[in-house]
Amino acid sequence: NAGVMQNPRHLVRRRGQEARLRCSPMKGHSHVYWYRQLPEEGLKFMVYLQKENIIDESGMPKERFSAEFPKEGPSILRIQQVVRGDSAAYFCASSPLNSDLDEQFFGPGTRLTVL
Amino acid sequence: GQQVMQIPQYQHVQEGEDFTTYCNSSTTLSNIQWYKQRPGGHPVFLIQLVKSGEVKKQKRLTFQFGEAKKNSSLHITATQTTDVGTYFCAGPQTGANNLFFGTGTRLTVIP
């Protein structure tokens, strides 16, 4: 049973470009969470999705950031017109049910560097 | 707003010494989870505590959930170099559908 997969593992973008981060949850998991971790800091929740639905996006910046989890394929976190402050590790996590009793399984992360 | 603070922020110990990190929430938590993140790695689930006053052990690690369900601790006995990493506590965010992570404690073990 493969774990949570994220790609790319490392992504370098110039200011103004778009970044697309992909996440495939564990098999059987239908809940996906995206977190951002700035260097030397903790994890900050961004968005929670189920298939074809955004359940909670309270942690998403209002502009330039969007997320989706289509019926087929991975969840995608998109950052448009990246700025240096977007440089961070972006982790995806999945769980089988949305219950606050469930552990979350994290992917290896995508390290985004904006030049 | 909801806050989950951990102390200390950093801890350096000699191999073989004990280590404790404390987690304090501004709100009562239905449960608390602990994660470990190795340098350059991703968070890995360690344990979940649900009951008031609950204590759980995993080999050299002892986890405790406070009676008021607002604080928790992780104690490592006789640290080893493999214990190096950042330890995060996390609880359900109030009124939301996600985990709220603590600030983390970074442990360095000196051989």
mmCIF file with all atom_site columns, C-alpha atoms in Angstrom:
data_model
loop_
_atom_site.group_PDB
_atom_site.id
_atom_site.type_symbol
_atom_site.label_atom_id
_atom_site.label_alt_id
_atom_site.label_comp_id
_atom_site.label_asym_id
_atom_site.label_entity_id
_atom_site.label_seq_id
_atom_site.pdbx_PDB_ins_code
_atom_site.Cartn_x
_atom_site.Cartn_y
_atom_site.Cartn_z
_atom_site.occupancy
_atom_site.B_iso_or_equiv
_atom_site.pdbx_formal_charge
_atom_site.auth_seq_id
_atom_site.auth_comp_id
_atom_site.auth_asym_id
_atom_site.auth_atom_id
_atom_site.pdbx_PDB_model_num
ATOM 1   C CA . ASN A 1 1   ? 0.000   0.000  0.000   1.00 0.00 ? 1   ASN A CA 1
ATOM 2   C CA . ALA A 1 2   ? 1.820   3.044  -1.262  1.00 0.00 ? 2   ALA A CA 1
ATOM 3   C CA . GLY A 1 3   ? 1.931   6.031  1.014   1.00 0.00 ? 3   GLY A CA 1
ATOM 4   C CA . VAL A 1 4   ? 0.957   9.568  0.188   1.00 0.00 ? 4   VAL A CA 1
ATOM 5   C CA . MET A 1 5   ? 2.811   10.668 -2.915  1.00 0.00 ? 5   MET A CA 1
ATOM 6   C CA . GLN A 1 6   ? 3.768   14.190 -3.803  1.00 0.00 ? 6   GLN A CA 1
ATOM 7   C CA . ASN A 1 7   ? 5.518   15.542 -6.830  1.00 0.00 ? 7   ASN A CA 1
ATOM 8   C CA . PRO A 1 8   ? 7.679   17.192 -7.632  1.00 0.00 ? 8   PRO A CA 1
ATOM 9   C CA . ARG A 1 9   ? 9.833   16.826 -4.534  1.00 0.00 ? 9   ARG A CA 1
ATOM 10  C CA . HIS A 1 10  ? 11.697  20.010 -5.371  1.00 0.00 ? 10  HIS A CA 1
ATOM 11  C CA . LEU A 1 11  ? 10.454  22.869 -7.510  1.00 0.00 ? 11  LEU A CA 1
ATOM 12  C CA . VAL A 1 12  ? 12.281  26.029 -8.489  1.00 0.00 ? 12  VAL A CA 1
ATOM 13  C CA . ARG A 1 13  ? 10.364  28.932 -9.952  1.00 0.00 ? 13  ARG A CA 1
ATOM 14  C CA . ARG A 1 14  ? 11.177  32.517 -10.827 1.00 0.00 ? 14  ARG A CA 1
ATOM 15  C CA . ARG A 1 15  ? 9.051   35.314 -9.458  1.00 0.00 ? 15  ARG A CA 1
ATOM 16  C CA . GLY A 1 16  ? 5.840   35.655 -11.435 1.00 0.00 ? 16  GLY A CA 1
ATOM 17  C CA . GLN A 1 17  ? 5.718   32.047 -12.636 1.00 0.00 ? 17  GLN A CA 1
ATOM 18  C CA . GLU A 1 18  ? 3.147   29.458 -11.654 1.00 0.00 ? 18  GLU A CA 1
ATOM 19  C CA . ALA A 1 19  ? 3.783   26.525 -9.339  1.00 0.00 ? 19  ALA A CA 1
ATOM 20  C CA . ARG A 1 20  ? 1.715   23.336 -9.496  1.00 0.00 ? 20  ARG A CA 1
ATOM 21  C CA . LEU A 1 21  ? 2.071   20.845 -6.676  1.00 0.00 ? 21  LEU A CA 1
ATOM 22  C CA . ARG A 1 22  ? 0.506   17.396 -6.871  1.00 0.00 ? 22  ARG A CA 1
ATOM 23  C CA . CYS A 1 23  ? -0.623  15.014 -4.201  1.00 0.00 ? 23  CYS A CA 1
ATOM 24  C CA . SER A 1 24  ? -1.967  11.486 -4.484  1.00 0.00 ? 24  SER A CA 1
ATOM 25  C CA . PRO A 1 25  ? -3.487  10.294 -1.207  1.00 0.00 ? 25  PRO A CA 1
ATOM 26  C CA . MET A 1 26  ? -3.072  6.841  0.190   1.00 0.00 ? 26  MET A CA 1
ATOM 27  C CA . LYS A 1 27  ? -5.267  4.214  -1.385  1.00 0.00 ? 27  LYS A CA 1
ATOM 28  C CA . GLY A 1 28  ? -8.672  4.257  0.224   1.00 0.00 ? 28  GLY A CA 1
ATOM 29  C CA . HIS A 1 29  ? -8.268  7.778  1.597   1.00 0.00 ? 29  HIS A CA 1
ATOM 30  C CA . SER A 1 30  ? -10.716 10.360 0.348   1.00 0.00 ? 30  SER A CA 1
ATOM 31  C CA . HIS A 1 31  ? -9.677  13.307 2.508   1.00 0.00 ? 31  HIS A CA 1
ATOM 32  C CA . VAL A 1 32  ? -6.744  15.498 1.579   1.00 0.00 ? 32  VAL A CA 1
ATOM 33  C CA . TYR A 1 33  ? -5.148  18.322 3.555   1.00 0.00 ? 33  TYR A CA 1
ATOM 34  C CA . TRP A 1 34  ? -2.492  20.772 2.450   1.00 0.00 ? 34  TRP A CA 1
ATOM 35  C CA . TYR A 1 35  ? -0.078  22.393 4.895   1.00 0.00 ? 35  TYR A CA 1
ATOM 36  C CA . ARG A 1 36  ? 2.688   24.928 4.442   1.00 0.00 ? 36  ARG A CA 1
ATOM 37  C CA . GLN A 1 37  ? 5.870   24.938 6.462   1.00 0.00 ? 37  GLN A CA 1
ATOM 38  C CA . LEU A 1 38  ? 8.119   27.967 6.309   1.00 0.00 ? 38  LEU A CA 1
ATOM 39  C CA . PRO A 1 39  ? 11.790  27.408 7.159   1.00 0.00 ? 39  PRO A CA 1
ATOM 40  C CA . GLU A 1 40  ? 12.303  26.780 10.866  1.00 0.00 ? 40  GLU A CA 1
ATOM 41  C CA . GLU A 1 41  ? 8.575   26.993 11.558  1.00 0.00 ? 41  GLU A CA 1
ATOM 42  C CA . GLY A 1 42  ? 5.637   24.699 12.233  1.00 0.00 ? 42  GLY A CA 1
ATOM 43  C CA . LEU A 1 43  ? 2.960   23.471 9.880   1.00 0.00 ? 43  LEU A CA 1
ATOM 44  C CA . LYS A 1 44  ? 0.133   25.795 8.952   1.00 0.00 ? 44  LYS A CA 1
ATOM 45  C CA . PHE A 1 45  ? -3.108  24.399 7.620   1.00 0.00 ? 45  PHE A CA 1
ATOM 46  C CA . MET A 1 46  ? -4.111  25.676 4.199   1.00 0.00 ? 46  MET A CA 1
ATOM 47  C CA . VAL A 1 47  ? -7.007  23.689 2.790   1.00 0.00 ? 47  VAL A CA 1
ATOM 48  C CA . TYR A 1 48  ? -9.032  20.517 3.268   1.00 0.00 ? 48  TYR A CA 1
ATOM 49  C CA . LEU A 1 49  ? -10.613 18.767 0.294   1.00 0.00 ? 49  LEU A CA 1
ATOM 50  C CA . GLN A 1 50  ? -12.641 15.745 -0.568  1.00 0.00 ? 50  GLN A CA 1
ATOM 51  C CA . LYS A 1 51  ? -13.194 14.509 -4.090  1.00 0.00 ? 51  LYS A CA 1
ATOM 52  C CA . GLU A 1 52  ? -14.549 17.416 -6.137  1.00 0.00 ? 52  GLU A CA 1
ATOM 53  C CA . ASN A 1 53  ? -15.211 19.486 -3.020  1.00 0.00 ? 53  ASN A CA 1
ATOM 54  C CA . ILE A 1 54  ? -13.341 22.092 -1.056  1.00 0.00 ? 54  ILE A CA 1
ATOM 55  C CA . ILE A 1 55  ? -14.463 21.587 2.517   1.00 0.00 ? 55  ILE A CA 1
ATOM 56  C CA . ASP A 1 56  ? -12.368 24.162 4.347   1.00 0.00 ? 56  ASP A CA 1
ATOM 57  C CA . GLU A 1 57  ? -10.046 26.698 2.781   1.00 0.00 ? 57  GLU A CA 1
ATOM 58  C CA . SER A 1 58  ? -9.758  28.986 5.768   1.00 0.00 ? 58  SER A CA 1
ATOM 59  C CA . GLY A 1 59  ? -5.970  28.756 5.742   1.00 0.00 ? 59  GLY A CA 1
ATOM 60  C CA . MET A 1 60  ? -5.515  29.638 2.086   1.00 0.00 ? 60  MET A CA 1
ATOM 61  C CA . PRO A 1 61  ? -4.245  33.084 1.142   1.00 0.00 ? 61  PRO A CA 1
ATOM 62  C CA . LYS A 1 62  ? -7.030  34.985 -0.550  1.00 0.00 ? 62  LYS A CA 1
ATOM 63  C CA . GLU A 1 63  ? -5.130  35.611 -3.753  1.00 0.00 ? 63  GLU A CA 1
ATOM 64  C CA . ARG A 1 64  ? -2.940  33.551 -6.075  1.00 0.00 ? 64  ARG A CA 1
ATOM 65  C CA . PHE A 1 65  ? -3.557  30.231 -4.285  1.00 0.00 ? 65  PHE A CA 1
ATOM 66  C CA . SER A 1 66  ? -6.080  27.620 -5.337  1.00 0.00 ? 66  SER A CA 1
ATOM 67  C CA . ALA A 1 67  ? -6.604  23.917 -4.762  1.00 0.00 ? 67  ALA A CA 1
ATOM 68  C CA . GLU A 1 68  ? -8.606  21.154 -6.320  1.00 0.00 ? 68  GLU A CA 1
ATOM 69  C CA . PHE A 1 69  ? -9.175  17.450 -5.909  1.00 0.00 ? 69  PHE A CA 1
ATOM 70  C CA . PRO A 1 70  ? -10.834 16.178 -9.078  1.00 0.00 ? 70  PRO A CA 1
ATOM 71  C CA . LYS A 1 71  ? -12.835 13.002 -9.390  1.00 0.00 ? 71  LYS A CA 1
ATOM 72  C CA . GLU A 1 72  ? -9.923  11.409 -11.202 1.00 0.00 ? 72  GLU A CA 1
ATOM 73  C CA . GLY A 1 73  ? -6.299  12.168 -10.549 1.00 0.00 ? 73  GLY A CA 1
ATOM 74  C CA . PRO A 1 74  ? -4.296  13.824 -7.821  1.00 0.00 ? 74  PRO A CA 1
ATOM 75  C CA . SER A 1 75  ? -5.076  16.845 -5.723  1.00 0.00 ? 75  SER A CA 1
ATOM 76  C CA . ILE A 1 76  ? -3.365  19.968 -7.024  1.00 0.00 ? 76  ILE A CA 1
ATOM 77  C CA . LEU A 1 77  ? -2.245  23.050 -5.170  1.00 0.00 ? 77  LEU A CA 1
ATOM 78  C CA . ARG A 1 78  ? -1.658  25.907 -7.575  1.00 0.00 ? 78  ARG A CA 1
ATOM 79  C CA . ILE A 1 79  ? 0.212   29.073 -6.811  1.00 0.00 ? 79  ILE A CA 1
ATOM 80  C CA . GLN A 1 80  ? 0.034   31.771 -9.435  1.00 0.00 ? 80  GLN A CA 1
ATOM 81  C CA . GLN A 1 81  ? 2.550   34.589 -9.854  1.00 0.00 ? 81  GLN A CA 1
ATOM 82  C CA . VAL A 1 82  ? 4.833   33.234 -7.161  1.00 0.00 ? 82  VAL A CA 1
ATOM 83  C CA . VAL A 1 83  ? 6.772   35.589 -4.904  1.00 0.00 ? 83  VAL A CA 1
ATOM 84  C CA . ARG A 1 84  ? 9.843   34.941 -2.778  1.00 0.00 ? 84  ARG A CA 1
ATOM 85  C CA . GLY A 1 85  ? 7.675   34.628 0.319   1.00 0.00 ? 85  GLY A CA 1
ATOM 86  C CA . ASP A 1 86  ? 6.031   31.546 -1.156  1.00 0.00 ? 86  ASP A CA 1
ATOM 87  C CA . SER A 1 87  ? 9.287   29.619 -0.729  1.00 0.00 ? 87  SER A CA 1
ATOM 88  C CA . ALA A 1 88  ? 8.425   26.851 1.716   1.00 0.00 ? 88  ALA A CA 1
ATOM 89  C CA . ALA A 1 89  ? 7.795   23.154 2.069   1.00 0.00 ? 89  ALA A CA 1
ATOM 90  C CA . TYR A 1 90  ? 4.259   22.192 1.106   1.00 0.00 ? 90  TYR A CA 1
ATOM 91  C CA . PHE A 1 91  ? 2.990   18.985 2.657   1.00 0.00 ? 91  PHE A CA 1
ATOM 92  C CA . CYS A 1 92  ? -0.053  17.029 1.716   1.00 0.00 ? 92  CYS A CA 1
ATOM 93  C CA . ALA A 1 93  ? -1.712  14.664 4.173   1.00 0.00 ? 93  ALA A CA 1
ATOM 94  C CA . SER A 1 94  ? -4.551  12.222 3.789   1.00 0.00 ? 94  SER A CA 1
ATOM 95  C CA . SER A 1 95  ? -6.925  10.371 6.062   1.00 0.00 ? 95  SER A CA 1
ATOM 96  C CA . PRO A 1 96  ? -9.605  7.780  5.446   1.00 0.00 ? 96  PRO A CA 1
ATOM 97  C CA . LEU A 1 97  ? -12.367 9.614  7.266   1.00 0.00 ? 97  LEU A CA 1
ATOM 98  C CA . ASN A 1 98  ? -12.839 13.114 8.474   1.00 0.00 ? 98  ASN A CA 1
ATOM 99  C CA . SER A 1 99  ? -12.890 12.564 12.140  1.00 0.00 ? 99  SER A CA 1
ATOM 100 C CA . ASP A 1 100 ? -10.794 14.394 14.630  1.00 0.00 ? 100 ASP A CA 1
ATOM 101 C CA . LEU A 1 101 ? -9.800  10.964 15.887  1.00 0.00 ? 101 LEU A CA 1
ATOM 102 C CA . ASP A 1 102 ? -7.930  10.131 12.722  1.00 0.00 ? 102 ASP A CA 1
ATOM 103 C CA . GLU A 1 103 ? -4.211  10.383 12.290  1.00 0.00 ? 103 GLU A CA 1
ATOM 104 C CA . GLN A 1 104 ? -3.060  12.032 9.145   1.00 0.00 ? 104 GLN A CA 1
ATOM 105 C CA . PHE A 1 105 ? -0.533  10.443 6.836   1.00 0.00 ? 105 PHE A CA 1
ATOM 106 C CA . PHE A 1 106 ? 1.881   12.930 5.357   1.00 0.00 ? 106 PHE A CA 1
ATOM 107 C CA . GLY A 1 107 ? 3.583   12.869 2.011   1.00 0.00 ? 107 GLY A CA 1
ATOM 108 C CA . PRO A 1 108 ? 7.280   13.688 1.560   1.00 0.00 ? 108 PRO A CA 1
ATOM 109 C CA . GLY A 1 109 ? 6.490   17.288 0.673   1.00 0.00 ? 109 GLY A CA 1
ATOM 110 C CA . THR A 1 110 ? 7.358   19.618 -2.162  1.00 0.00 ? 110 THR A CA 1
ATOM 111 C CA . ARG A 1 111 ? 10.122  22.095 -1.446  1.00 0.00 ? 111 ARG A CA 1
ATOM 112 C CA . LEU A 1 112 ? 9.359   25.224 -3.437  1.00 0.00 ? 112 LEU A CA 1
ATOM 113 C CA . THR A 1 113 ? 12.107  27.741 -4.015  1.00 0.00 ? 113 THR A CA 1
ATOM 114 C CA . VAL A 1 114 ? 11.260  31.049 -5.642  1.00 0.00 ? 114 VAL A CA 1
ATOM 115 C CA . LEU A 1 115 ? 14.211  32.870 -7.149  1.00 0.00 ? 115 LEU A CA 1
ATOM 116 C CA . GLY B 2 1   ? -7.552  32.759 18.248  1.00 0.00 ? 1   GLY B CA 1
ATOM 117 C CA . GLN B 2 2   ? -6.577  29.217 19.036  1.00 0.00 ? 2   GLN B CA 1
ATOM 118 C CA . GLN B 2 3   ? -2.966  28.745 20.031  1.00 0.00 ? 3   GLN B CA 1
ATOM 119 C CA . VAL B 2 4   ? -0.886  25.666 20.716  1.00 0.00 ? 4   VAL B CA 1
ATOM 120 C CA . MET B 2 5   ? 2.471   26.463 22.219  1.00 0.00 ? 5   MET B CA 1
ATOM 121 C CA . GLN B 2 6   ? 5.308   24.089 22.829  1.00 0.00 ? 6   GLN B CA 1
ATOM 122 C CA . ILE B 2 7   ? 8.274   24.534 25.111  1.00 0.00 ? 7   ILE B CA 1
ATOM 123 C CA . PRO B 2 8   ? 11.120  24.500 24.804  1.00 0.00 ? 8   PRO B CA 1
ATOM 124 C CA . GLN B 2 9   ? 11.567  25.598 21.211  1.00 0.00 ? 9   GLN B CA 1
ATOM 125 C CA . TYR B 2 10  ? 14.998  23.976 21.070  1.00 0.00 ? 10  TYR B CA 1
ATOM 126 C CA . GLN B 2 11  ? 16.668  21.372 23.249  1.00 0.00 ? 11  GLN B CA 1
ATOM 127 C CA . HIS B 2 12  ? 20.199  20.020 23.094  1.00 0.00 ? 12  HIS B CA 1
ATOM 128 C CA . VAL B 2 13  ? 20.935  16.930 25.164  1.00 0.00 ? 13  VAL B CA 1
ATOM 129 C CA . GLN B 2 14  ? 23.821  14.540 25.542  1.00 0.00 ? 14  GLN B CA 1
ATOM 130 C CA . GLU B 2 15  ? 23.067  11.074 24.305  1.00 0.00 ? 15  GLU B CA 1
ATOM 131 C CA . GLY B 2 16  ? 21.649  9.105  27.194  1.00 0.00 ? 16  GLY B CA 1
ATOM 132 C CA . GLU B 2 17  ? 19.993  12.071 28.884  1.00 0.00 ? 17  GLU B CA 1
ATOM 133 C CA . ASP B 2 18  ? 16.240  12.399 29.165  1.00 0.00 ? 18  ASP B CA 1
ATOM 134 C CA . PHE B 2 19  ? 14.154  14.888 27.216  1.00 0.00 ? 19  PHE B CA 1
ATOM 135 C CA . THR B 2 20  ? 10.704  16.379 27.743  1.00 0.00 ? 20  THR B CA 1
ATOM 136 C CA . THR B 2 21  ? 8.620   18.671 25.568  1.00 0.00 ? 21  THR B CA 1
ATOM 137 C CA . TYR B 2 22  ? 5.444   20.332 26.764  1.00 0.00 ? 22  TYR B CA 1
ATOM 138 C CA . CYS B 2 23  ? 2.403   21.290 24.730  1.00 0.00 ? 23  CYS B CA 1
ATOM 139 C CA . ASN B 2 24  ? -0.143  23.858 25.924  1.00 0.00 ? 24  ASN B CA 1
ATOM 140 C CA . SER B 2 25  ? -3.383  24.676 24.160  1.00 0.00 ? 25  SER B CA 1
ATOM 141 C CA . SER B 2 26  ? -5.464  27.794 24.656  1.00 0.00 ? 26  SER B CA 1
ATOM 142 C CA . THR B 2 27  ? -8.597  25.673 24.212  1.00 0.00 ? 27  THR B CA 1
ATOM 143 C CA . THR B 2 28  ? -9.778  22.285 25.430  1.00 0.00 ? 28  THR B CA 1
ATOM 144 C CA . LEU B 2 29  ? -8.961  19.559 22.936  1.00 0.00 ? 29  LEU B CA 1
ATOM 145 C CA . SER B 2 30  ? -11.009 16.475 22.143  1.00 0.00 ? 30  SER B CA 1
ATOM 146 C CA . ASN B 2 31  ? -7.778  14.652 21.450  1.00 0.00 ? 31  ASN B CA 1
ATOM 147 C CA . ILE B 2 32  ? -4.134  15.364 20.906  1.00 0.00 ? 32  ILE B CA 1
ATOM 148 C CA . GLN B 2 33  ? -1.728  13.845 18.442  1.00 0.00 ? 33  GLN B CA 1
ATOM 149 C CA . TRP B 2 34  ? 2.053   13.831 18.375  1.00 0.00 ? 34  TRP B CA 1
ATOM 150 C CA . TYR B 2 35  ? 4.198   13.835 15.264  1.00 0.00 ? 35  TYR B CA 1
ATOM 151 C CA . LYS B 2 36  ? 7.936   13.609 14.669  1.00 0.00 ? 36  LYS B CA 1
ATOM 152 C CA . GLN B 2 37  ? 9.689   15.280 11.765  1.00 0.00 ? 37  GLN B CA 1
ATOM 153 C CA . ARG B 2 38  ? 13.275  14.353 11.017  1.00 0.00 ? 38  ARG B CA 1
ATOM 154 C CA . PRO B 2 39  ? 15.504  17.059 9.492   1.00 0.00 ? 39  PRO B CA 1
ATOM 155 C CA . GLY B 2 40  ? 14.549  17.376 5.834   1.00 0.00 ? 40  GLY B CA 1
ATOM 156 C CA . GLY B 2 41  ? 11.705  14.905 6.284   1.00 0.00 ? 41  GLY B CA 1
ATOM 157 C CA . HIS B 2 42  ? 7.977   14.951 6.711   1.00 0.00 ? 42  HIS B CA 1
ATOM 158 C CA . PRO B 2 43  ? 5.823   14.646 9.836   1.00 0.00 ? 43  PRO B CA 1
ATOM 159 C CA . VAL B 2 44  ? 5.223   11.093 10.971  1.00 0.00 ? 44  VAL B CA 1
ATOM 160 C CA . PHE B 2 45  ? 2.408   10.210 13.325  1.00 0.00 ? 45  PHE B CA 1
ATOM 161 C CA . LEU B 2 46  ? 3.525   8.898  16.703  1.00 0.00 ? 46  LEU B CA 1
ATOM 162 C CA . ILE B 2 47  ? 0.455   8.599  18.877  1.00 0.00 ? 47  ILE B CA 1
ATOM 163 C CA . GLN B 2 48  ? -2.973  9.932  19.747  1.00 0.00 ? 48  GLN B CA 1
ATOM 164 C CA . LEU B 2 49  ? -4.359  10.589 23.228  1.00 0.00 ? 49  LEU B CA 1
ATOM 165 C CA . VAL B 2 50  ? -8.069  10.952 23.814  1.00 0.00 ? 50  VAL B CA 1
ATOM 166 C CA . LYS B 2 51  ? -8.923  10.561 27.469  1.00 0.00 ? 51  LYS B CA 1
ATOM 167 C CA . SER B 2 52  ? -8.335  13.063 30.239  1.00 0.00 ? 52  SER B CA 1
ATOM 168 C CA . GLY B 2 53  ? -5.209  12.089 32.187  1.00 0.00 ? 53  GLY B CA 1
ATOM 169 C CA . GLU B 2 54  ? -4.283  9.402  29.668  1.00 0.00 ? 54  GLU B CA 1
ATOM 170 C CA . VAL B 2 55  ? -0.727  8.087  29.647  1.00 0.00 ? 55  VAL B CA 1
ATOM 171 C CA . LYS B 2 56  ? 0.676   5.980  26.838  1.00 0.00 ? 56  LYS B CA 1
ATOM 172 C CA . LYS B 2 57  ? 4.117   4.496  26.360  1.00 0.00 ? 57  LYS B CA 1
ATOM 173 C CA . GLN B 2 58  ? 6.053   3.506  23.277  1.00 0.00 ? 58  GLN B CA 1
ATOM 174 C CA . LYS B 2 59  ? 9.381   1.971  24.302  1.00 0.00 ? 59  LYS B CA 1
ATOM 175 C CA . ARG B 2 60  ? 11.392  4.958  25.590  1.00 0.00 ? 60  ARG B CA 1
ATOM 176 C CA . LEU B 2 61  ? 8.650   7.491  24.819  1.00 0.00 ? 61  LEU B CA 1
ATOM 177 C CA . THR B 2 62  ? 5.946   8.408  27.336  1.00 0.00 ? 62  THR B CA 1
ATOM 178 C CA . PHE B 2 63  ? 3.009   10.573 26.317  1.00 0.00 ? 63  PHE B CA 1
ATOM 179 C CA . GLN B 2 64  ? 0.624   12.238 28.721  1.00 0.00 ? 64  GLN B CA 1
ATOM 180 C CA . PHE B 2 65  ? -2.651  14.135 28.253  1.00 0.00 ? 65  PHE B CA 1
ATOM 181 C CA . GLY B 2 66  ? -3.574  16.578 30.995  1.00 0.00 ? 66  GLY B CA 1
ATOM 182 C CA . GLU B 2 67  ? -6.637  16.269 33.171  1.00 0.00 ? 67  GLU B CA 1
ATOM 183 C CA . ALA B 2 68  ? -8.138  19.422 31.684  1.00 0.00 ? 68  ALA B CA 1
ATOM 184 C CA . LYS B 2 69  ? -7.287  18.240 28.157  1.00 0.00 ? 69  LYS B CA 1
ATOM 185 C CA . LYS B 2 70  ? -5.452  21.463 27.442  1.00 0.00 ? 70  LYS B CA 1
ATOM 186 C CA . ASN B 2 71  ? -1.894  20.276 27.823  1.00 0.00 ? 71  ASN B CA 1
ATOM 187 C CA . SER B 2 72  ? 0.249   17.312 26.982  1.00 0.00 ? 72  SER B CA 1
ATOM 188 C CA . SER B 2 73  ? 3.815   16.169 27.309  1.00 0.00 ? 73  SER B CA 1
ATOM 189 C CA . LEU B 2 74  ? 6.239   13.837 25.590  1.00 0.00 ? 74  LEU B CA 1
ATOM 190 C CA . HIS B 2 75  ? 9.108   12.389 27.589  1.00 0.00 ? 75  HIS B CA 1
ATOM 191 C CA . ILE B 2 76  ? 11.977  10.442 26.065  1.00 0.00 ? 76  ILE B CA 1
ATOM 192 C CA . THR B 2 77  ? 14.132  8.375  28.380  1.00 0.00 ? 77  THR B CA 1
ATOM 193 C CA . ALA B 2 78  ? 17.818  7.891  27.597  1.00 0.00 ? 78  ALA B CA 1
ATOM 194 C CA . THR B 2 79  ? 17.872  9.713  24.267  1.00 0.00 ? 79  THR B CA 1
ATOM 195 C CA . GLN B 2 80  ? 19.601  8.242  21.256  1.00 0.00 ? 80  GLN B CA 1
ATOM 196 C CA . THR B 2 81  ? 20.877  9.936  18.119  1.00 0.00 ? 81  THR B CA 1
ATOM 197 C CA . THR B 2 82  ? 17.924  8.455  16.246  1.00 0.00 ? 82  THR B CA 1
ATOM 198 C CA . ASP B 2 83  ? 15.625  10.647 18.364  1.00 0.00 ? 83  ASP B CA 1
ATOM 199 C CA . VAL B 2 84  ? 16.879  13.773 16.593  1.00 0.00 ? 84  VAL B CA 1
ATOM 200 C CA . GLY B 2 85  ? 14.112  15.797 14.975  1.00 0.00 ? 85  GLY B CA 1
ATOM 201 C CA . THR B 2 86  ? 11.271  18.179 15.681  1.00 0.00 ? 86  THR B CA 1
ATOM 202 C CA . TYR B 2 87  ? 8.373   16.977 17.771  1.00 0.00 ? 87  TYR B CA 1
ATOM 203 C CA . PHE B 2 88  ? 4.980   18.525 17.132  1.00 0.00 ? 88  PHE B CA 1
ATOM 204 C CA . CYS B 2 89  ? 1.765   18.198 19.058  1.00 0.00 ? 89  CYS B CA 1
ATOM 205 C CA . ALA B 2 90  ? -1.466  18.781 17.168  1.00 0.00 ? 90  ALA B CA 1
ATOM 206 C CA . GLY B 2 91  ? -5.116  19.004 18.035  1.00 0.00 ? 91  GLY B CA 1
ATOM 207 C CA . PRO B 2 92  ? -8.344  19.503 16.111  1.00 0.00 ? 92  PRO B CA 1
ATOM 208 C CA . GLN B 2 93  ? -8.846  23.128 15.237  1.00 0.00 ? 93  GLN B CA 1
ATOM 209 C CA . THR B 2 94  ? -11.905 24.535 16.978  1.00 0.00 ? 94  THR B CA 1
ATOM 210 C CA . GLY B 2 95  ? -14.887 24.573 14.639  1.00 0.00 ? 95  GLY B CA 1
ATOM 211 C CA . ALA B 2 96  ? -12.866 23.389 11.680  1.00 0.00 ? 96  ALA B CA 1
ATOM 212 C CA . ASN B 2 97  ? -11.865 20.237 9.892   1.00 0.00 ? 97  ASN B CA 1
ATOM 213 C CA . ASN B 2 98  ? -8.130  20.238 10.276  1.00 0.00 ? 98  ASN B CA 1
ATOM 214 C CA . LEU B 2 99  ? -5.301  19.781 12.726  1.00 0.00 ? 99  LEU B CA 1
ATOM 215 C CA . PHE B 2 100 ? -3.794  22.765 14.469  1.00 0.00 ? 100 PHE B CA 1
ATOM 216 C CA . PHE B 2 101 ? -0.103  22.129 14.974  1.00 0.00 ? 101 PHE B CA 1
ATOM 217 C CA . GLY B 2 102 ? 1.987   23.326 17.861  1.00 0.00 ? 102 GLY B CA 1
ATOM 218 C CA . THR B 2 103 ? 5.115   25.362 17.392  1.00 0.00 ? 103 THR B CA 1
ATOM 219 C CA . GLY B 2 104 ? 7.326   22.303 17.745  1.00 0.00 ? 104 GLY B CA 1
ATOM 220 C CA . THR B 2 105 ? 10.383  21.400 19.799  1.00 0.00 ? 105 THR B CA 1
ATOM 221 C CA . ARG B 2 106 ? 13.583  20.696 17.925  1.00 0.00 ? 106 ARG B CA 1
ATOM 222 C CA . LEU B 2 107 ? 15.690  18.056 19.651  1.00 0.00 ? 107 LEU B CA 1
ATOM 223 C CA . THR B 2 108 ? 19.417  17.724 19.048  1.00 0.00 ? 108 THR B CA 1
ATOM 224 C CA . VAL B 2 109 ? 21.210  14.759 20.560  1.00 0.00 ? 109 VAL B CA 1
ATOM 225 C CA . ILE B 2 110 ? 24.957  15.120 21.012  1.00 0.00 ? 110 ILE B CA 1
ATOM 226 C CA . PRO B 2 111 ? 26.794  11.786 20.712  1.00 0.00 ? 111 PRO B CA 1
#
